[in-house]
CSV table of C-alpha atoms in Angstrom, one decimal:
chain,number,residue,atom,x,y,z
A,12,UNK,CA,1.1,-15.0,-14.2
A,13,UNK,CA,-1.6,-17.4,-14.1
A,14,UNK,CA,-5.1,-16.2,-14.0
A,15,UNK,CA,-7.0,-16.6,-10.8
A,16,UNK,CA,-10.1,-18.6,-12.0
A,17,UNK,CA,-11.0,-21.4,-9.8
A,18,UNK,CA,-7.8,-22.2,-8.3
A,19,UNK,CA,-9.1,-21.9,-5.3
A,20,UNK,CA,-6.2,-20.6,-4.0
A,21,UNK,CA,-5.4,-17.2,-2.1
A,22,UNK,CA,-4.3,-14.6,-4.8
A,23,UNK,CA,-1.5,-11.9,-4.4
A,24,UNK,CA,-1.4,-8.3,-5.9
A,25,UNK,CA,2.1,-6.3,-5.6
A,26,UNK,CA,1.3,-2.7,-6.1
A,27,UNK,CA,4.6,-0.8,-6.8
A,28,UNK,CA,5.4,2.6,-7.9
A,29,UNK,CA,6.9,1.3,-10.5
A,30,UNK,CA,5.7,-1.1,-13.4
A,31,UNK,CA,8.8,-3.0,-13.7
A,32,UNK,CA,9.6,-3.6,-10.0
A,33,UNK,CA,6.0,-4.7,-10.0
A,34,UNK,CA,6.3,-7.2,-12.6
A,35,UNK,CA,9.6,-8.2,-11.5
A,36,UNK,CA,8.7,-8.9,-7.7
A,37,UNK,CA,5.9,-11.1,-9.2
A,38,UNK,CA,7.8,-13.1,-11.7
A,39,UNK,CA,10.0,-14.1,-9.0
A,40,UNK,CA,7.3,-14.6,-6.6
A,41,UNK,CA,5.4,-16.5,-9.1
A,42,UNK,CA,7.9,-18.8,-9.6
A,43,UNK,CA,7.8,-20.8,-6.3
A,44,UNK,CA,3.8,-21.0,-7.0
A,45,UNK,CA,2.8,-21.9,-10.3
A,46,UNK,CA,-0.9,-22.0,-9.5
A,47,UNK,CA,-1.0,-18.6,-7.8
A,48,UNK,CA,-2.2,-15.8,-9.4
A,49,UNK,CA,0.5,-13.1,-9.0
A,50,UNK,CA,-0.7,-10.1,-9.9
A,51,UNK,CA,1.8,-7.1,-10.9
A,52,UNK,CA,0.3,-3.3,-10.5
A,53,UNK,CA,2.9,-0.8,-11.4
A,54,UNK,CA,3.2,3.3,-12.3
A,55,UNK,CA,0.6,5.4,-13.3
A,56,UNK,CA,-1.4,5.5,-16.6
A,57,UNK,CA,0.8,7.6,-18.6
A,58,UNK,CA,3.2,5.0,-17.8
A,59,UNK,CA,5.2,7.0,-15.4
A,60,UNK,CA,6.0,6.1,-11.5
A,61,UNK,CA,3.4,6.0,-9.4
A,62,UNK,CA,0.2,4.2,-8.4
A,63,UNK,CA,-3.0,4.1,-10.3
A,64,UNK,CA,-6.3,3.5,-7.7
A,65,UNK,CA,-8.0,1.7,-10.9
A,66,UNK,CA,-5.6,-0.5,-11.7
A,67,UNK,CA,-5.2,-1.5,-8.3
A,68,UNK,CA,-9.2,-2.2,-8.2
A,69,UNK,CA,-9.3,-4.1,-10.9
A,70,UNK,CA,-6.2,-6.4,-9.9
A,71,UNK,CA,-7.9,-7.0,-6.5
A,72,UNK,CA,-11.3,-8.2,-8.5
A,73,UNK,CA,-8.6,-10.1,-10.8
A,74,UNK,CA,-6.4,-12.0,-8.3
A,75,UNK,CA,-9.6,-13.3,-5.9
A,76,UNK,CA,-10.1,-16.9,-7.0
A,77,UNK,CA,-12.9,-16.6,-3.9
A,78,UNK,CA,-10.1,-17.5,-1.4
A,79,UNK,CA,-9.4,-13.7,-0.7
A,80,UNK,CA,-6.1,-12.0,-1.7
A,81,UNK,CA,-2.8,-10.5,-0.4
A,82,UNK,CA,-1.7,-7.5,-1.1
A,83,UNK,CA,2.0,-6.2,-1.2
A,84,UNK,CA,3.6,-2.8,-1.6
A,85,UNK,CA,6.3,-1.1,-2.3
A,86,UNK,CA,6.2,2.8,-0.3
A,87,UNK,CA,4.2,4.5,1.2
A,88,UNK,CA,1.5,5.7,-1.4
A,89,UNK,CA,1.1,2.5,-2.8
A,90,UNK,CA,-0.2,1.5,0.9
A,91,UNK,CA,-2.7,4.3,0.6
A,92,UNK,CA,-3.7,3.5,-2.8
A,93,UNK,CA,-4.1,-0.3,-1.9
A,94,UNK,CA,-5.7,0.2,1.5
A,95,UNK,CA,-8.4,3.0,-0.5
A,96,UNK,CA,-9.2,0.2,-2.9
A,97,UNK,CA,-9.5,-2.3,-0.3
A,98,UNK,CA,-12.0,-0.4,1.1
A,99,UNK,CA,-14.0,0.8,-1.4
A,100,UNK,CA,-14.4,-3.2,-2.5
A,101,UNK,CA,-17.6,-4.7,-2.0
A,102,UNK,CA,-16.6,-7.2,1.0
A,103,UNK,CA,-13.1,-5.4,2.0
A,104,UNK,CA,-12.5,-8.7,4.6
A,105,UNK,CA,-11.4,-10.7,1.4
A,106,UNK,CA,-8.5,-8.9,1.0
A,107,UNK,CA,-5.6,-8.3,2.9
A,108,UNK,CA,-3.2,-5.4,3.2
A,109,UNK,CA,0.3,-6.7,4.5
A,110,UNK,CA,3.2,-4.8,5.9
A,111,UNK,CA,5.8,-6.8,4.8
A,112,UNK,CA,9.2,-6.4,3.0
A,113,UNK,CA,8.0,-6.6,-0.8
A,114,UNK,CA,10.5,-9.0,-2.3
A,115,UNK,CA,10.8,-11.7,0.5
A,116,UNK,CA,7.1,-11.3,1.9
A,117,UNK,CA,5.6,-11.6,-1.8
A,118,UNK,CA,7.4,-15.3,-2.2
A,119,UNK,CA,7.1,-16.2,1.2
A,120,UNK,CA,3.3,-15.4,0.1
A,121,UNK,CA,3.3,-16.9,-2.8
A,122,UNK,CA,4.5,-20.2,-1.5
A,123,UNK,CA,2.1,-20.3,1.8
A,124,UNK,CA,-1.0,-19.7,-1.0
A,125,UNK,CA,0.7,-22.5,-3.2
A,126,UNK,CA,0.2,-24.6,-0.1
A,127,UNK,CA,-3.4,-24.0,0.1
A,128,UNK,CA,-2.9,-21.6,3.2
A,129,UNK,CA,-6.0,-19.6,4.0
A,130,UNK,CA,-5.8,-15.4,3.3
A,131,UNK,CA,-4.8,-15.3,7.2
A,132,UNK,CA,-1.9,-17.4,6.8
A,133,UNK,CA,-0.9,-16.0,3.6
A,134,UNK,CA,-0.7,-12.8,5.1
A,135,UNK,CA,0.7,-14.0,8.3
A,136,UNK,CA,3.8,-15.8,5.6
A,137,UNK,CA,4.7,-12.2,4.4
A,138,UNK,CA,4.4,-10.6,7.3
A,139,UNK,CA,6.9,-13.1,9.2
A,140,UNK,CA,9.2,-12.9,6.1
A,141,UNK,CA,12.1,-10.5,7.5
A,142,UNK,CA,15.0,-9.1,5.6
A,143,UNK,CA,17.2,-11.4,8.2
A,144,UNK,CA,18.1,-14.9,7.2
A,145,UNK,CA,14.7,-16.6,8.7
A,146,UNK,CA,16.1,-19.3,10.4
A,147,UNK,CA,14.2,-20.9,13.6
A,148,UNK,CA,14.3,-18.6,16.2
A,149,UNK,CA,16.7,-20.7,19.1
A,150,UNK,CA,13.3,-20.2,21.4
A,151,UNK,CA,11.3,-22.7,19.3
A,152,UNK,CA,11.0,-26.3,20.7
A,153,UNK,CA,13.6,-28.5,19.3
A,154,UNK,CA,11.4,-30.9,17.7
A,155,UNK,CA,14.4,-33.5,17.6
A,156,UNK,CA,13.6,-34.0,21.1
A,157,UNK,CA,10.2,-34.8,20.9
A,158,UNK,CA,9.7,-38.6,21.2
A,159,UNK,CA,7.8,-39.5,18.6
A,160,UNK,CA,9.8,-37.7,15.8
A,161,UNK,CA,10.8,-39.2,12.7
A,162,UNK,CA,14.0,-37.7,11.4
A,163,UNK,CA,16.1,-38.7,8.2
A,164,UNK,CA,19.7,-38.2,6.8
A,165,UNK,CA,19.0,-36.6,3.3
A,166,UNK,CA,21.2,-36.3,0.4
A,167,UNK,CA,21.1,-33.6,-1.4
A,168,UNK,CA,21.6,-35.1,-5.0
A,169,UNK,CA,20.9,-32.1,-6.9
A,170,UNK,CA,23.7,-29.6,-7.9
A,171,UNK,CA,22.3,-26.1,-6.5
A,172,UNK,CA,21.0,-27.9,-3.1
A,173,UNK,CA,18.3,-26.2,-1.2
A,174,UNK,CA,18.1,-22.9,-3.4
A,175,UNK,CA,15.0,-21.0,-4.4
A,176,UNK,CA,13.0,-23.7,-6.5
A,177,UNK,CA,14.2,-26.8,-4.4
A,178,UNK,CA,13.3,-25.0,-1.1
A,179,UNK,CA,9.7,-24.0,-2.4
A,180,UNK,CA,9.4,-27.9,-3.4
A,181,UNK,CA,10.1,-29.0,-0.1
A,182,UNK,CA,8.1,-26.4,1.6
A,183,UNK,CA,5.1,-26.8,-0.7
A,184,UNK,CA,5.5,-30.8,-0.1
A,185,UNK,CA,4.9,-30.5,3.6
A,186,UNK,CA,2.5,-28.0,3.9
A,187,UNK,CA,0.2,-30.3,2.2
A,188,UNK,CA,0.7,-32.6,5.1
A,189,UNK,CA,-0.4,-32.5,8.9
A,190,UNK,CA,3.0,-32.5,10.0
A,191,UNK,CA,5.5,-30.1,12.1
A,192,UNK,CA,9.0,-30.2,10.1
A,193,UNK,CA,12.4,-29.1,10.6
A,194,UNK,CA,15.1,-28.9,8.3
A,195,UNK,CA,18.6,-29.1,10.1
A,196,UNK,CA,22.2,-28.1,8.1
A,197,UNK,CA,25.2,-27.8,10.3
A,198,UNK,CA,24.2,-25.9,13.4
A,199,UNK,CA,21.1,-24.5,12.3
A,200,UNK,CA,17.5,-25.5,11.9
A,201,UNK,CA,14.8,-24.3,10.0
A,202,UNK,CA,11.3,-24.3,9.5
A,203,UNK,CA,10.3,-26.6,6.6
A,204,UNK,CA,7.0,-24.5,5.8
A,205,UNK,CA,9.0,-21.7,5.3
A,206,UNK,CA,11.0,-21.2,2.2
A,207,UNK,CA,12.8,-18.2,3.1
A,208,UNK,CA,14.4,-20.2,6.1
A,209,UNK,CA,15.4,-23.2,4.2
A,210,UNK,CA,16.7,-21.0,1.3
A,211,UNK,CA,18.8,-19.5,4.7
A,212,UNK,CA,20.4,-22.4,5.8
A,213,UNK,CA,22.7,-22.5,2.5
A,214,UNK,CA,22.5,-26.0,1.9
A,215,UNK,CA,24.7,-27.0,-1.4
A,216,UNK,CA,24.4,-29.9,-3.6
A,217,UNK,CA,26.3,-33.2,-2.3
A,218,UNK,CA,25.8,-32.4,1.1
A,219,UNK,CA,23.3,-34.3,3.6
A,220,UNK,CA,20.5,-32.3,5.2
A,221,UNK,CA,18.8,-33.8,8.2
A,222,UNK,CA,15.0,-33.9,8.3
A,223,UNK,CA,13.1,-34.3,11.7
A,224,UNK,CA,9.3,-34.6,11.6
A,225,UNK,CA,6.3,-34.7,14.4
A,226,UNK,CA,2.8,-35.0,13.9
A,227,UNK,CA,0.2,-37.1,12.5
A,228,UNK,CA,1.9,-37.7,9.4
A,229,UNK,CA,5.4,-37.1,10.0
A,230,UNK,CA,6.6,-40.4,8.7
A,231,UNK,CA,4.8,-39.2,5.4
A,232,UNK,CA,6.6,-36.1,5.4
A,233,UNK,CA,10.2,-37.4,5.7
A,234,UNK,CA,9.5,-40.2,2.9
A,235,UNK,CA,8.0,-37.4,0.4
A,236,UNK,CA,11.3,-35.5,1.4
A,237,UNK,CA,13.2,-38.2,1.1
A,238,UNK,CA,11.8,-38.9,-2.8
A,239,UNK,CA,12.1,-35.5,-3.5
A,240,UNK,CA,15.6,-35.4,-3.4
A,241,UNK,CA,16.4,-39.0,-4.6
A,242,UNK,CA,14.5,-37.2,-7.6
A,243,UNK,CA,16.8,-34.4,-7.5
A,244,UNK,CA,14.2,-31.8,-6.8
A,245,UNK,CA,13.0,-32.3,-10.3
A,246,UNK,CA,16.2,-30.5,-11.7
B,5,UNK,CA,-26.7,32.9,2.9
B,6,UNK,CA,-24.9,29.3,2.3
B,7,UNK,CA,-22.8,28.3,-0.3
B,8,UNK,CA,-24.6,26.1,-3.1
B,9,UNK,CA,-23.6,23.3,-5.4
B,10,UNK,CA,-23.1,26.0,-7.8
B,11,UNK,CA,-20.9,28.3,-5.9
B,12,UNK,CA,-18.8,24.9,-4.9
B,13,UNK,CA,-18.0,24.1,-8.5
B,14,UNK,CA,-16.8,28.3,-8.8
B,15,UNK,CA,-14.8,27.3,-6.2
B,16,UNK,CA,-13.5,24.2,-7.4
B,17,UNK,CA,-12.5,25.6,-11.1
B,18,UNK,CA,-10.8,28.7,-8.9
B,19,UNK,CA,-8.5,25.7,-7.0
B,20,UNK,CA,-7.8,24.3,-10.3
B,21,UNK,CA,-6.3,27.7,-11.9
B,22,UNK,CA,-4.5,28.3,-8.6
B,23,UNK,CA,-3.4,24.3,-8.6
B,24,UNK,CA,-2.0,25.2,-12.2
B,25,UNK,CA,-0.7,28.6,-11.6
B,26,UNK,CA,1.7,27.1,-8.9
B,27,UNK,CA,2.8,23.7,-10.6
B,28,UNK,CA,6.0,24.6,-11.1
B,29,UNK,CA,6.7,25.8,-7.4
B,30,UNK,CA,4.9,22.2,-6.1
B,31,UNK,CA,7.4,20.6,-8.5
B,32,UNK,CA,10.4,22.3,-6.9
B,33,UNK,CA,9.3,22.2,-3.7
B,34,UNK,CA,8.9,18.5,-3.7
B,35,UNK,CA,12.0,18.5,-6.1
B,36,UNK,CA,13.8,19.4,-2.4
B,37,UNK,CA,12.8,17.0,-0.3
B,38,UNK,CA,10.6,14.1,-2.3
B,39,UNK,CA,10.2,12.9,-5.8
B,40,UNK,CA,9.4,15.8,-7.7
B,41,UNK,CA,5.9,14.9,-8.5
B,42,UNK,CA,3.4,16.8,-6.3
B,43,UNK,CA,3.1,19.6,-8.7
B,44,UNK,CA,2.4,17.7,-11.6
B,45,UNK,CA,0.2,15.2,-9.9
B,46,UNK,CA,-1.8,17.8,-8.7
B,47,UNK,CA,-2.0,19.8,-12.2
B,48,UNK,CA,-3.2,16.5,-14.0
B,49,UNK,CA,-5.9,16.0,-11.0
B,50,UNK,CA,-7.1,19.3,-11.2
B,51,UNK,CA,-7.2,19.4,-15.2
B,52,UNK,CA,-9.6,16.2,-15.2
B,53,UNK,CA,-11.6,17.7,-12.1
B,54,UNK,CA,-12.2,20.6,-14.7
B,55,UNK,CA,-12.9,18.7,-17.6
B,56,UNK,CA,-15.6,16.9,-15.2
B,57,UNK,CA,-17.1,19.8,-13.4
B,58,UNK,CA,-18.0,20.2,-17.4
B,59,UNK,CA,-19.9,17.0,-18.3
B,60,UNK,CA,-21.7,15.9,-14.6
B,61,UNK,CA,-24.9,17.3,-13.3
B,62,UNK,CA,-23.6,17.9,-10.0
B,63,UNK,CA,-27.0,18.5,-7.8
B,64,UNK,CA,-25.8,19.5,-4.2
B,65,UNK,CA,-22.7,20.9,-2.6
B,66,UNK,CA,-21.6,17.1,-1.2
B,67,UNK,CA,-22.1,15.6,-4.9
B,68,UNK,CA,-19.7,18.0,-6.3
B,69,UNK,CA,-17.4,17.4,-3.3
B,70,UNK,CA,-17.6,13.7,-4.3
B,71,UNK,CA,-16.7,14.3,-7.6
B,72,UNK,CA,-13.6,15.9,-6.6
B,73,UNK,CA,-12.6,12.9,-4.4
B,74,UNK,CA,-13.2,10.3,-7.0
B,75,UNK,CA,-11.1,12.2,-9.7
B,76,UNK,CA,-8.2,12.8,-7.6
B,77,UNK,CA,-8.2,9.3,-6.5
B,78,UNK,CA,-7.9,8.0,-10.3
B,79,UNK,CA,-6.0,10.5,-11.6
B,80,UNK,CA,-3.5,11.7,-9.0
B,81,UNK,CA,-0.6,8.9,-8.7
B,82,UNK,CA,1.3,10.0,-5.4
B,83,UNK,CA,0.4,10.2,-2.4
B,84,UNK,CA,-1.8,13.5,-2.7
B,85,UNK,CA,-4.3,10.8,-4.1
B,86,UNK,CA,-5.6,8.8,-1.8
B,87,UNK,CA,-4.7,11.8,0.7
B,88,UNK,CA,-6.9,14.1,-1.0
B,89,UNK,CA,-9.3,11.8,-2.4
B,90,UNK,CA,-10.0,10.8,1.3
B,91,UNK,CA,-10.3,14.3,2.4
B,92,UNK,CA,-13.2,14.9,0.0
B,93,UNK,CA,-14.5,11.5,0.0
B,94,UNK,CA,-15.0,12.5,3.7
B,95,UNK,CA,-15.9,16.1,3.4
B,96,UNK,CA,-18.7,15.0,0.8
B,97,UNK,CA,-20.5,12.3,3.4
B,98,UNK,CA,-20.2,15.0,6.2
B,99,UNK,CA,-22.2,17.7,4.4
B,100,UNK,CA,-24.8,14.6,3.1
B,101,UNK,CA,-27.5,15.8,0.8
B,102,UNK,CA,-27.7,19.5,1.9
B,103,UNK,CA,-28.4,21.8,-0.5
B,104,UNK,CA,-26.6,24.8,0.7
B,105,UNK,CA,-23.5,24.9,3.1
B,106,UNK,CA,-23.4,27.2,5.8
B,107,UNK,CA,-20.8,28.2,8.3
B,108,UNK,CA,-21.4,24.7,10.3
B,109,UNK,CA,-21.5,22.5,7.5
B,110,UNK,CA,-18.2,23.5,6.1
B,111,UNK,CA,-16.6,23.6,9.6
B,112,UNK,CA,-17.6,19.6,9.9
B,113,UNK,CA,-17.0,19.2,6.2
B,114,UNK,CA,-13.2,20.4,7.2
B,115,UNK,CA,-12.9,18.3,10.5
B,116,UNK,CA,-14.4,14.9,8.6
B,117,UNK,CA,-11.2,15.6,5.7
B,118,UNK,CA,-8.8,16.2,8.6
B,119,UNK,CA,-10.2,12.8,10.0
B,120,UNK,CA,-9.8,10.9,7.1
B,121,UNK,CA,-6.5,12.6,5.9
B,122,UNK,CA,-4.8,11.2,9.7
B,123,UNK,CA,-6.9,8.0,9.0
B,124,UNK,CA,-5.5,7.7,5.7
B,125,UNK,CA,-1.7,8.8,6.1
B,126,UNK,CA,-1.3,8.2,9.8
B,127,UNK,CA,0.6,11.5,10.1
B,128,UNK,CA,0.3,14.1,13.5
B,129,UNK,CA,1.4,17.3,13.8
B,130,UNK,CA,4.8,18.0,13.6
B,131,UNK,CA,5.3,15.1,10.7
B,132,UNK,CA,5.8,17.8,8.2
B,133,UNK,CA,3.1,17.0,6.2
B,134,UNK,CA,-0.6,18.5,5.1
B,135,UNK,CA,-1.7,17.7,8.4
B,136,UNK,CA,0.2,20.5,9.9
B,137,UNK,CA,-1.5,23.0,7.6
B,138,UNK,CA,-5.2,21.1,7.8
B,139,UNK,CA,-5.3,20.8,11.7
B,140,UNK,CA,-4.7,24.6,12.3
B,141,UNK,CA,-7.1,25.1,9.8
B,142,UNK,CA,-9.8,23.1,11.5
B,143,UNK,CA,-9.2,24.8,14.6
B,144,UNK,CA,-9.8,28.1,13.1
B,145,UNK,CA,-12.7,27.4,11.1
B,146,UNK,CA,-14.3,26.1,14.3
B,147,UNK,CA,-13.5,29.1,16.2
B,148,UNK,CA,-15.2,31.2,13.5
B,149,UNK,CA,-18.9,31.8,13.7
B,150,UNK,CA,-19.8,34.2,10.8
B,151,UNK,CA,-20.3,33.6,7.1
B,152,UNK,CA,-19.1,30.5,5.2
B,153,UNK,CA,-16.4,33.2,3.6
B,154,UNK,CA,-15.6,34.3,7.0
B,155,UNK,CA,-15.0,30.7,7.9
B,156,UNK,CA,-12.6,29.5,5.0
B,157,UNK,CA,-10.9,33.0,5.3
B,158,UNK,CA,-9.6,32.0,9.1
B,159,UNK,CA,-9.1,28.4,8.0
B,160,UNK,CA,-6.7,29.6,5.0
B,161,UNK,CA,-4.6,32.0,7.5
B,162,UNK,CA,-4.3,29.3,9.7
B,163,UNK,CA,-3.2,27.1,6.9
B,164,UNK,CA,-0.9,29.7,5.7
B,165,UNK,CA,1.2,29.4,8.8
B,166,UNK,CA,0.4,25.8,9.8
B,167,UNK,CA,2.5,25.2,6.6
B,168,UNK,CA,5.2,28.2,7.2
B,169,UNK,CA,5.5,25.7,10.6
B,170,UNK,CA,6.6,22.8,8.3
B,171,UNK,CA,10.4,24.3,7.2
B,172,UNK,CA,11.9,23.6,10.2
B,173,UNK,CA,10.4,20.3,10.8
B,174,UNK,CA,12.2,16.9,10.3
B,175,UNK,CA,10.1,15.0,8.1
B,176,UNK,CA,8.4,11.9,9.8
B,177,UNK,CA,6.0,10.8,6.8
B,178,UNK,CA,6.5,10.0,3.1
B,179,UNK,CA,9.2,10.3,0.8
B,180,UNK,CA,11.2,13.0,2.4
B,181,UNK,CA,11.0,10.7,5.8
B,182,UNK,CA,14.0,9.1,4.0
B,183,UNK,CA,16.3,12.3,4.2
B,184,UNK,CA,16.3,12.5,7.9
B,185,UNK,CA,17.6,15.7,9.1
B,186,UNK,CA,18.5,17.1,5.4
B,187,UNK,CA,14.3,17.5,5.2
B,188,UNK,CA,14.7,20.5,7.6
B,189,UNK,CA,14.8,24.2,6.2
B,190,UNK,CA,12.1,23.2,3.2
B,191,UNK,CA,8.7,23.9,3.1
B,192,UNK,CA,6.5,20.3,2.6
B,193,UNK,CA,4.8,21.1,-0.3
B,194,UNK,CA,1.5,18.8,0.7
B,195,UNK,CA,0.8,21.2,3.5
B,196,UNK,CA,1.7,24.2,1.0
B,197,UNK,CA,-0.8,23.0,-1.9
B,198,UNK,CA,-3.7,22.2,1.2
B,199,UNK,CA,-3.3,26.0,1.9
B,200,UNK,CA,-3.8,27.1,-1.7
B,201,UNK,CA,-6.6,25.0,-1.9
B,202,UNK,CA,-8.1,26.6,1.3
B,203,UNK,CA,-7.1,30.1,0.2
B,204,UNK,CA,-8.5,29.5,-3.4
B,205,UNK,CA,-11.7,28.1,-1.2
B,206,UNK,CA,-11.9,31.1,0.7
B,207,UNK,CA,-11.1,33.7,-1.8
B,208,UNK,CA,-13.9,32.2,-4.4
B,209,UNK,CA,-16.2,32.4,-1.1
B,210,UNK,CA,-15.6,35.9,-0.8
B,211,UNK,CA,-16.7,36.5,-4.1
B,212,UNK,CA,-19.9,34.4,-4.4
């Protein structure tokens, strides 16, 4: 739970009926995004189950570094409390209450925010995270067929392979560059911008993935991913 | 003769007493199809309201309604907090700075409250929520042209019927919706508390 002050990144507020649940989700999402303020708000003032309007209002302000805040919620009344808090803010447009699965949405939003994405893009990342394995849809154009694509076979030298933290590192590396990157493992492809899609590949340590990049920084993207893998994802 | 701020405060005190009286009943209703917190949430909210009514200076009916809104929003933990909070906030805005409420303003306040609840909770008639009590109440209030007491009494009668109509319904909103068909056969606690509040307001207006 980093303080929001001058990180310049979109912040996250996790509103749950349960203090433990809010904290757990914030811990999980925060692990993927060390420089993003992920603030949990859970339970009533007396420590019971419920949502406390005043605490949500405070968390919105605390999580806002200037780039805005994405708000995730667990059940119906948490949504209503969040929406009221946003409506009562001086500038409601700085806050976005998203309809997303709480855990997957928080993780996807945190990684997008860590990569410096805008409020709208962080919100979209959360909303795009479904409970299903988010491997790239087949309708997506196959990037490896694009003529100027740069690709490389990359050996996963670390023990856990493309697990949560390495996947987050890879997604962050790509997010900084002007490149569209696809990672292929076996028959499946994942958009490298999506940490959940990368994790969905279930590529274990000792195996080889194929990285295919297009765009202005395609070469740089592939080079950085190779470096990352050579370092064993700093595990 | 209209309702002054003092009349509104008296009605709110009466409503708080009714909510306290019916706390256990609302808990039981919510136990059947929800998370069993509605009675206690409402009791906590209206107890907090009572103590604020003692200390706040309330010059107009609108200010009193706004105090209800801010108190309920910050003290009721469940869905009822934002929903009733929004209802009273919109009602407060609808009556503006009026010194007294006449039947037309009360009708407008009820309509605004309903619009607020619908906007906040996205429920419609038939979803087994407080909207099922509030919607017929607003319609009944609009059809009466008489004293404030008569308007509120008609609204409360219609709310009673509307609340009863939730018994056979299958919930489509809120925690009860997770029960699906099993939610049928139970009175919705939010519809019940909406009726209780309207009845308390109507009784207080009749005494004023």
